[in-house]
mmCIF file of C-alpha atoms in Angstrom:
data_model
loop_
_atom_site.group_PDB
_atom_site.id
_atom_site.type_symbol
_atom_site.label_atom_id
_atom_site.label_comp_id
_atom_site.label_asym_id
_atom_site.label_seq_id
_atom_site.Cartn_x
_atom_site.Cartn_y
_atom_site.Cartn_z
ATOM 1 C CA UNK A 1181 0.000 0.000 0.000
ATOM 2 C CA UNK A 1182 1.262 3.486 -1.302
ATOM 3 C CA UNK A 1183 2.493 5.211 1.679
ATOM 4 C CA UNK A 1184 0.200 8.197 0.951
ATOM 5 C CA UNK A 1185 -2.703 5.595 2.067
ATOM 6 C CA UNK A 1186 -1.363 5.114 5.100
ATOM 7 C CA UNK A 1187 -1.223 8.735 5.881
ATOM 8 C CA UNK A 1188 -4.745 9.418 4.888
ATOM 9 C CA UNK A 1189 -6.041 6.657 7.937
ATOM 10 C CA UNK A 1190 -4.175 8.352 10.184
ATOM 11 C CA UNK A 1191 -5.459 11.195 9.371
ATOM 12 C CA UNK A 1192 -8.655 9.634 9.534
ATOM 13 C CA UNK A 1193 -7.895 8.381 13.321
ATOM 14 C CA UNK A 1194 -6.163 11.064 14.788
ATOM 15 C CA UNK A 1195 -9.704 13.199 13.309
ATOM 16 C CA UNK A 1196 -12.028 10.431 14.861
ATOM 17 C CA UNK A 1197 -10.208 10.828 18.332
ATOM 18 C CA UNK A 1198 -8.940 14.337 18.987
ATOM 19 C CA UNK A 1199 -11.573 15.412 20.384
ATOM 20 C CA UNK A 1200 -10.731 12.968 23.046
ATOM 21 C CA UNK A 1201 -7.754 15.396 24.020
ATOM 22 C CA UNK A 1202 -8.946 18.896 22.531
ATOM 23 C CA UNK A 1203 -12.468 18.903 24.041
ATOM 24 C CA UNK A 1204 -11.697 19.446 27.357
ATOM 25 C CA UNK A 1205 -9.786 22.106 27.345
ATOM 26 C CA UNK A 1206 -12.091 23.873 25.245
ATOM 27 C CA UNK A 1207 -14.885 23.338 27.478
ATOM 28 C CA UNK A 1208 -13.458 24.940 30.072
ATOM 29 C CA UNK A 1209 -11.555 27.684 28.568
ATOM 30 C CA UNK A 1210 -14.587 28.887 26.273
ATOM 31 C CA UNK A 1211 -17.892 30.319 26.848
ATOM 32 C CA UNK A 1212 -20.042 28.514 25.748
ATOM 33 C CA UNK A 1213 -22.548 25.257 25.809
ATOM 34 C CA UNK A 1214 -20.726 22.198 25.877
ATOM 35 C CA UNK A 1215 -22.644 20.607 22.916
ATOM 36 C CA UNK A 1216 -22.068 23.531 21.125
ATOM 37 C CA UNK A 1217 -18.477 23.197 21.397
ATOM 38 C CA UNK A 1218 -17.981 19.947 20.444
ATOM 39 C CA UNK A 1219 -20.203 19.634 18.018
ATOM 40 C CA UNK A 1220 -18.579 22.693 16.193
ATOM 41 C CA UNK A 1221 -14.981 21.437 16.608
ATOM 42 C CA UNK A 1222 -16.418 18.027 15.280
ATOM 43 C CA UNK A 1223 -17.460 20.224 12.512
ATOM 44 C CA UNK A 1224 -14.193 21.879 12.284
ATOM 45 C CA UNK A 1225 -12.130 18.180 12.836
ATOM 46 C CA UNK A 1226 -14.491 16.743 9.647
ATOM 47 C CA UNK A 1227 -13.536 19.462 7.562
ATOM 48 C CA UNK A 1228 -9.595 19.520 8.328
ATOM 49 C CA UNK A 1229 -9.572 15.925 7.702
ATOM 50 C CA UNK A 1230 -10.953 16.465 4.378
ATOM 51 C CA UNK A 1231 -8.624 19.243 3.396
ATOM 52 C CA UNK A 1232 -5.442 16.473 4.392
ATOM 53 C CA UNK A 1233 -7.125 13.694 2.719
ATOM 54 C CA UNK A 1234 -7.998 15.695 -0.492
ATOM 55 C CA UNK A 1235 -4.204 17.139 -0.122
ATOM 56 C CA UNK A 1236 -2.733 13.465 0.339
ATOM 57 C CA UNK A 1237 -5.003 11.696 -2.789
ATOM 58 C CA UNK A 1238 -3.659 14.379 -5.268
ATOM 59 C CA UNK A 1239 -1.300 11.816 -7.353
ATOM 60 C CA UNK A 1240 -4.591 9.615 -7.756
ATOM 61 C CA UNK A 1241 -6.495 12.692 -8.671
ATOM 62 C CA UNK A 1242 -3.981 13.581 -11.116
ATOM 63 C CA UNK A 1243 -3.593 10.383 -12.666
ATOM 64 C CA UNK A 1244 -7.410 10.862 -13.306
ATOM 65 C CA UNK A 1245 -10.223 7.911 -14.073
ATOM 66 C CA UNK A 1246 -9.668 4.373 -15.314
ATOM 67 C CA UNK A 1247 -9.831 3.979 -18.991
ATOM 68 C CA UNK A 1248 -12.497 1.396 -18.589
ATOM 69 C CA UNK A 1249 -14.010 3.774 -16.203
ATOM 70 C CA UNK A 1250 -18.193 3.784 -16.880
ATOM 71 C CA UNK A 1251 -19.097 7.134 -19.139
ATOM 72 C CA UNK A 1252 -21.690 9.918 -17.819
ATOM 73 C CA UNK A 1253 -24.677 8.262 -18.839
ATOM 74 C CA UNK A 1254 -23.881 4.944 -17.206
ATOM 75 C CA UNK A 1255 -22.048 6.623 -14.141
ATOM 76 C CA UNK A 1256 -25.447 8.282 -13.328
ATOM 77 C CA UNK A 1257 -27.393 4.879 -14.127
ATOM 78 C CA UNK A 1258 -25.721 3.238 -11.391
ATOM 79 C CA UNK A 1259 -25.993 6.166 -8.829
ATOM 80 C CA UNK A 1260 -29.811 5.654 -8.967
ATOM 81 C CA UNK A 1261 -29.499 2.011 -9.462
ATOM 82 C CA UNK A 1262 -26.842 1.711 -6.130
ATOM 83 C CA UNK A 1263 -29.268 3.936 -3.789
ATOM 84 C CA UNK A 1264 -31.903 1.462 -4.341
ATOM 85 C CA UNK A 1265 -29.027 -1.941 -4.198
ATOM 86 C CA UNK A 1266 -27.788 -0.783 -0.845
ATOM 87 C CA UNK A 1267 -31.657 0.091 0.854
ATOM 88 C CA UNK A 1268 -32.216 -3.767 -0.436
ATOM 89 C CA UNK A 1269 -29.401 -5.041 0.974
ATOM 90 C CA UNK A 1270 -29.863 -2.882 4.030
ATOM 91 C CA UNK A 1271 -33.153 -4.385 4.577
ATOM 92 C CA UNK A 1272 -32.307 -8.131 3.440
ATOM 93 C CA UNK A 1273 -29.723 -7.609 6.623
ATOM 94 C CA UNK A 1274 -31.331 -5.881 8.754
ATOM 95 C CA UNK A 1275 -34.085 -8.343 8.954
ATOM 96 C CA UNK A 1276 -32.196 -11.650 9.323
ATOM 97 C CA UNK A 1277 -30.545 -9.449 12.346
ATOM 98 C CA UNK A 1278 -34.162 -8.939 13.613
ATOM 99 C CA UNK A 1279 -35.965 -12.396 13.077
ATOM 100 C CA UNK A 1280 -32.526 -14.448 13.132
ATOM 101 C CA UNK A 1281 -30.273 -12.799 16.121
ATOM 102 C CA UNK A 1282 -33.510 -10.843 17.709
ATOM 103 C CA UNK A 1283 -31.790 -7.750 17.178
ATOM 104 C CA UNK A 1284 -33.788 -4.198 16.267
ATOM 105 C CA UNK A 1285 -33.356 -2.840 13.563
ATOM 106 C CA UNK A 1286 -33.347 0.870 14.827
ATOM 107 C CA UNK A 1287 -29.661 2.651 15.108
ATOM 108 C CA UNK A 1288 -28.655 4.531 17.834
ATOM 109 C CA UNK A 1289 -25.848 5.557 15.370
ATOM 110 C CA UNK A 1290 -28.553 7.404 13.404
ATOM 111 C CA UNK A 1291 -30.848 9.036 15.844
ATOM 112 C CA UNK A 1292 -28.327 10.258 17.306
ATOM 113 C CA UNK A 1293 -27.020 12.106 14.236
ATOM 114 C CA UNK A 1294 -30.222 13.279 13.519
ATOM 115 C CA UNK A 1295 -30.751 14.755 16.885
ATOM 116 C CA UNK A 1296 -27.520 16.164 16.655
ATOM 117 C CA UNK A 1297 -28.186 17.959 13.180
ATOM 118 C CA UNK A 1298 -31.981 18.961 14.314
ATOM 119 C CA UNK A 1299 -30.003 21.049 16.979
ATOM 120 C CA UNK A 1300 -26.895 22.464 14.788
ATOM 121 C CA UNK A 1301 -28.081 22.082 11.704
ATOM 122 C CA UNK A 1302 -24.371 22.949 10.356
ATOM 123 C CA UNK A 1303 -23.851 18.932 11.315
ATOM 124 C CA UNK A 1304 -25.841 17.767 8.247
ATOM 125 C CA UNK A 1305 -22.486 18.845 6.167
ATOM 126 C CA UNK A 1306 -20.764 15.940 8.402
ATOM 127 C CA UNK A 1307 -23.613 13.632 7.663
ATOM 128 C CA UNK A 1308 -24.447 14.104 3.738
ATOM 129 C CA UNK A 1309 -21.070 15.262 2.452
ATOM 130 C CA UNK A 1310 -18.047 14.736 4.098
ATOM 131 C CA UNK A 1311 -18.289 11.632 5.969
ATOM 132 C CA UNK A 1312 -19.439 9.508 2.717
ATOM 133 C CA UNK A 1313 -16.668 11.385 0.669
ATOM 134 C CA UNK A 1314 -13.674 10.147 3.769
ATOM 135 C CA UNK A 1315 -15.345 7.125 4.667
ATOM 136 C CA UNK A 1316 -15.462 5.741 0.594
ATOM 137 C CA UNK A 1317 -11.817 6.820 0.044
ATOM 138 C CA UNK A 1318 -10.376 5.132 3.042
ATOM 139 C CA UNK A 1319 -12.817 1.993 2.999
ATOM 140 C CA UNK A 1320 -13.317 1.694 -0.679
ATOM 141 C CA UNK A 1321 -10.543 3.154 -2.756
ATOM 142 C CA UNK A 1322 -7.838 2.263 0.463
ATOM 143 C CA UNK A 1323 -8.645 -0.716 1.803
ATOM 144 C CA UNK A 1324 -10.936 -2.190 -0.517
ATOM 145 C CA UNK A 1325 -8.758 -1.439 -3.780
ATOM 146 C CA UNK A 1326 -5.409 -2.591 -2.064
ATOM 147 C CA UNK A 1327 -6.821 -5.712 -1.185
ATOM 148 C CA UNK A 1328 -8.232 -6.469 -4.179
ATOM 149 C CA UNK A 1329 -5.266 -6.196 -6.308
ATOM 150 C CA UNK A 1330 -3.917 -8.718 -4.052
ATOM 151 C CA UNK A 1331 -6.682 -11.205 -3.488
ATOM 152 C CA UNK A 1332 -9.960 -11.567 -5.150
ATOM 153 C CA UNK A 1333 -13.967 -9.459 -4.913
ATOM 154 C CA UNK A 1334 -15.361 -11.514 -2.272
ATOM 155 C CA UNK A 1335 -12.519 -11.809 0.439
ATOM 156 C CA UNK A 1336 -11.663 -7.681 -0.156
ATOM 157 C CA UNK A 1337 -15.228 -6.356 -0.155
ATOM 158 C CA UNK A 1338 -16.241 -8.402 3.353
ATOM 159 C CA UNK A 1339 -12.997 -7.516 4.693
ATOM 160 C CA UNK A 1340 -13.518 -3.860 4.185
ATOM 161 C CA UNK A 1341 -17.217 -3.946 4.710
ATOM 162 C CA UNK A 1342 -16.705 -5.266 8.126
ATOM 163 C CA UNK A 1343 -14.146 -2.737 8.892
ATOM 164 C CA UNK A 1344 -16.689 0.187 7.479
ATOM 165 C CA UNK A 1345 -19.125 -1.543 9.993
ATOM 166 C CA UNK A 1346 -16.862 -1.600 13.024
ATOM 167 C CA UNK A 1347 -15.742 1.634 13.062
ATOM 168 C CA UNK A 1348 -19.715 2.785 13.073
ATOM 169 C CA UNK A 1349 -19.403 1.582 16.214
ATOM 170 C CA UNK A 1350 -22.516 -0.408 16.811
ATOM 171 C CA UNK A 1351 -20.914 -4.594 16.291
ATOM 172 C CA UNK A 1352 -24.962 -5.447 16.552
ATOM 173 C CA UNK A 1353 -25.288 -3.865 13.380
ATOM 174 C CA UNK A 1354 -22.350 -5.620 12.114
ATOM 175 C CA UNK A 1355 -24.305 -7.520 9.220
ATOM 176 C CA UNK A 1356 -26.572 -4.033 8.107
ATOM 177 C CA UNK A 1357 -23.164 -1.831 7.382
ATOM 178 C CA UNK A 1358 -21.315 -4.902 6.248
ATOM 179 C CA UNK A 1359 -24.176 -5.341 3.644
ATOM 180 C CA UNK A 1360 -23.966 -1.448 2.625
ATOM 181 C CA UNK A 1361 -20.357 -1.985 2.248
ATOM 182 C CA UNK A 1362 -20.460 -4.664 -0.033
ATOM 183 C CA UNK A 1363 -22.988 -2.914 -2.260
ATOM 184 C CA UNK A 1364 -20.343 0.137 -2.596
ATOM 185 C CA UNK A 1365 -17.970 -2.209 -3.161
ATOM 186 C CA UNK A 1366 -19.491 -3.813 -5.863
ATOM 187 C CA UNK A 1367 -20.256 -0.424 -7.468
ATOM 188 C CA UNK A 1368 -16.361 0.837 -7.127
ATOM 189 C CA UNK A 1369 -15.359 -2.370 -9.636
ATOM 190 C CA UNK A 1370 -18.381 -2.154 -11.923
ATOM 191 C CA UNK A 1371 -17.706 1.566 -12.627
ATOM 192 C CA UNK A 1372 -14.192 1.725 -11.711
ATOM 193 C CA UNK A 1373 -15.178 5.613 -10.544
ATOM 194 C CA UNK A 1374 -14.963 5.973 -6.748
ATOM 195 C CA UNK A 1375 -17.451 8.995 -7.303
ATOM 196 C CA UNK A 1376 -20.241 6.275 -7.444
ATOM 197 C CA UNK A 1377 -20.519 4.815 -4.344
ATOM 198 C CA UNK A 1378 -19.397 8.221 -2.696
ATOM 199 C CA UNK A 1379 -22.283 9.780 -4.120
ATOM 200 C CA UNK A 1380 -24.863 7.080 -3.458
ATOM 201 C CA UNK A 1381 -23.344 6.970 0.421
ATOM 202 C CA UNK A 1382 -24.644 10.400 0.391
ATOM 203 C CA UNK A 1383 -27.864 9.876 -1.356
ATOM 204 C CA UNK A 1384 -28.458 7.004 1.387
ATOM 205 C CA UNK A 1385 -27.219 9.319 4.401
ATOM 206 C CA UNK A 1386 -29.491 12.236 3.301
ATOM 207 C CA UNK A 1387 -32.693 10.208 2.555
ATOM 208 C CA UNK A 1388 -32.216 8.382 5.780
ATOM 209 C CA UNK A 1389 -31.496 11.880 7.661
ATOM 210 C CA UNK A 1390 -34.745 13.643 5.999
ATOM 211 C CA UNK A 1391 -37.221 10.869 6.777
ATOM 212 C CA UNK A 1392 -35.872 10.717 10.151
ATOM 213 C CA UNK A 1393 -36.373 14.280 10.355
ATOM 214 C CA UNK A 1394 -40.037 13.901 9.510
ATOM 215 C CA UNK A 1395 -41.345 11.043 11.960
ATOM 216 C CA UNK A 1396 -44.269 11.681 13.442
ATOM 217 C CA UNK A 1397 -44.436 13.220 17.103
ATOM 218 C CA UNK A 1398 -47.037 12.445 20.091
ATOM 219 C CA UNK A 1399 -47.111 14.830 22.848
ATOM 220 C CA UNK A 1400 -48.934 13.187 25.469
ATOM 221 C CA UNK A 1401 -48.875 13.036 29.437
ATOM 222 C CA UNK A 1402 -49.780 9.678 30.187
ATOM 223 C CA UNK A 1403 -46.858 8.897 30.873
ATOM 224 C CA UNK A 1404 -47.615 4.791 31.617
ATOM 225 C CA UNK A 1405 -46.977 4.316 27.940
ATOM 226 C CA UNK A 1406 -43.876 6.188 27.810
ATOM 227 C CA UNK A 1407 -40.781 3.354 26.399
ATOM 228 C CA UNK A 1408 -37.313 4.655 26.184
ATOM 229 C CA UNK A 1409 -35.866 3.144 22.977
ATOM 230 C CA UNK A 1410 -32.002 3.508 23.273
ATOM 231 C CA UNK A 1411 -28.684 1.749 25.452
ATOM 232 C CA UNK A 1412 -28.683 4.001 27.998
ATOM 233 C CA UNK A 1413 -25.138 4.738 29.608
ATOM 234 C CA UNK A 1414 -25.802 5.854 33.509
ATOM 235 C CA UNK A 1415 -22.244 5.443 35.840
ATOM 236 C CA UNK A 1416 -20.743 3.244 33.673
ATOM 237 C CA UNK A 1417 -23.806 0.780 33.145
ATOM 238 C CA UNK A 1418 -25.917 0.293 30.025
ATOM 239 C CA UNK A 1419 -29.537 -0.107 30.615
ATOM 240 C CA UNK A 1420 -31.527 -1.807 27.195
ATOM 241 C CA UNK A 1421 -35.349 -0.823 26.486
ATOM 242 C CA UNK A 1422 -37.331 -1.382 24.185
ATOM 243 C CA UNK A 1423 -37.412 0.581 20.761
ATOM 244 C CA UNK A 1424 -41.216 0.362 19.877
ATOM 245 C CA UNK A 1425 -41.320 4.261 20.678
ATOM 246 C CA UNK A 1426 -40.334 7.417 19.197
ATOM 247 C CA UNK A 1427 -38.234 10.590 20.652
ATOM 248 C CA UNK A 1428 -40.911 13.834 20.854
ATOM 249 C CA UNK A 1429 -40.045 16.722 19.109
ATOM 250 C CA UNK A 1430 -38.090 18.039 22.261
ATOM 251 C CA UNK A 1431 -35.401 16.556 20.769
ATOM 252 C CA UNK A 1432 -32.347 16.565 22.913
ATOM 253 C CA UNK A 1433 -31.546 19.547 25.538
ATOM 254 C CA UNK A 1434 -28.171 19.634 27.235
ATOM 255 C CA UNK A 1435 -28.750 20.187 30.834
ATOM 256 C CA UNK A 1436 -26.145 19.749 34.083
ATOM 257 C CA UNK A 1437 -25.653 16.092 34.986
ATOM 258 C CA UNK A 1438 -26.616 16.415 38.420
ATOM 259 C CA UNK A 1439 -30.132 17.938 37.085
ATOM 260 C CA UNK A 1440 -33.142 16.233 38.196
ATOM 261 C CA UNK A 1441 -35.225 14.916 35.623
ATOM 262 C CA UNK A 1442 -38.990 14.450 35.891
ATOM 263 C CA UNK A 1443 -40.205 11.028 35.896
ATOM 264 C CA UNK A 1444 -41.268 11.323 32.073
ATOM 265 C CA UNK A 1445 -37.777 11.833 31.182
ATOM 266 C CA UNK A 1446 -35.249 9.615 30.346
ATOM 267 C CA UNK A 1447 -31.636 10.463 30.945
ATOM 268 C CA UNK A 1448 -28.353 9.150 29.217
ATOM 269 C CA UNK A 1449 -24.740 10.302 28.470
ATOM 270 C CA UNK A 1450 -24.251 12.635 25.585
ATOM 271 C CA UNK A 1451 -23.500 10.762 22.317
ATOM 272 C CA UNK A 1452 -20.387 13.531 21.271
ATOM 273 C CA UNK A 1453 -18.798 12.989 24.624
ATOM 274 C CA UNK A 1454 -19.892 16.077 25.997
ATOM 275 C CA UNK A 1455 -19.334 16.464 29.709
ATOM 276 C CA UNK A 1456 -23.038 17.140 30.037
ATOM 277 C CA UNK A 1457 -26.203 14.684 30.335
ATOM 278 C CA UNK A 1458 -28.897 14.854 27.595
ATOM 279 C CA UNK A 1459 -32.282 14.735 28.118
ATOM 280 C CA UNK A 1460 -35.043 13.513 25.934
ATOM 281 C CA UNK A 1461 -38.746 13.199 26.142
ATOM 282 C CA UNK A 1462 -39.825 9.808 24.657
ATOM 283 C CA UNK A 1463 -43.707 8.665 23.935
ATOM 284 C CA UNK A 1464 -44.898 5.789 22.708
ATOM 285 C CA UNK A 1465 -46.293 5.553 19.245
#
């Protein structure tokens, strides 16, 4: 592997986990809300990492498309044709890990983006553009296309898928990315353009993102139907409920840890690492 490539997933890393050692400071040295700040340098870490990777891929940018690279016509054929390949397979998977392991189908991973970007809507940019654009380079034209010069489709695209599903961090969901990572896969060697499955990443990530956006809300008081969906992280233990609910259109409100919450609420550790407790209302739908 080109030693370019191995600078670009460091870059990738050290972007993934800075905030680990930047955060704090910043919390305490500026003046504002702790979500605020880290989802902003999150923003800020996304973008940087872009600008290096970009930087870094330059000889491949240069050396332009393969010559048996798919034309316009066909390139955009495959867009529209990949959306609706990697929803299939996202569904084919998603229900053998419901009615096979007895694991929901819901991610955390993904309401928790999309309560993050109904807050700071500057996040979507994260969501729709620059994570598909990093994530296809290092998974796809990386890992994917190094391996498979050296052994053949099947053993490179599940080795990379996998490691596109791991670092979502949610290893219950192992077989949904996995099968989202094979589809892109698939669509990298067909077309031989890595523009393909960068583009229908974000066609999936903003689809996903705007009919999350749009669920239906209950506001209701009766609060004996109420059922927290997500893992809930409180002192170090996880707590599992049910999913068969929705979050409210409260959405998420960063309040002090040691706040009390009224018995309606549910509260769990911030998803960006934020020093602060989040607190959502939930209802059952």
């Amino acid at each position: 592997m080109a030693k370019r490539y191995w600078w670009v997933i460091i870059a990738y890393f050290i972007m993934q986990y800075s905030n680990l050692i930047v955060v704090p400071p910043l919390l305490k040295w500026l003046p504002f809300e702790n979500a605020t700040i880290v989802v902003y340098y999150s923003i800020f870490a996304f973008i940087a990492c872009l600008i290096a990777v970009l930087f870094l891929m330059k000889p491949d940018m240069k050396a332009g498309v393969d010559e048996n690279a798919t034309g316009a016509e066909s390139t955009i054929m495959w867009i529209i044709v990949g959306v609706f390949m990697a929803f299939l397979g996202q569904g084919i998977a998603g229900a053998i890990e419901l009615y096979v392991f007895n694991v929901e189908t819901q991610s955390e991973n993904t309401r928790f983006i999309t309560e993050i970007a109904k807050l700071f809507p500057a996040f979507i940019i994260i969501t729709t553009l620059i994570a598909p654009i990093l994530e296809e380079i290092i998974f796809r034209k990386i890992i994917f296309g190094t391996l498979y010069k050296r052994t053949n489709f099947f053993v490179a695209a599940i080795l990379s898928a996998l490691a596109f599903g791991f670092i979502h961090g949610e290893p219950e969901h192992i077989l949904v990315y996995s099968s989202m990572g094979l589809v892109f896969a698939f669509l990298y060697v067909k077309t031989k353009r890595i523009l393909v499955p960068i583009a229908v990443h974000m066609l999936m990530n903003a689809i996903a993102l705007y009919f999350n956006f749009n669920l239906p809300r209950y506001t209701t008081k009766d609060t004996s139907n109420f059922t927290p969906i997500w893992r809930i992280k409180n002192n170090a233990k996880f707590f599992t409920y049910k999913r068969n609910s929705i979050l409210s259109h409260g959405n998420l409100f960063p309040i002090h840890c040691n706040t009390k919450c009224r018995r309606y609420r549910v509260e769990y550790y911030n998803p960006i690492n934020c020093s602060h407790c989040y607190t959502g209302f939930w209802f059952s739908n």
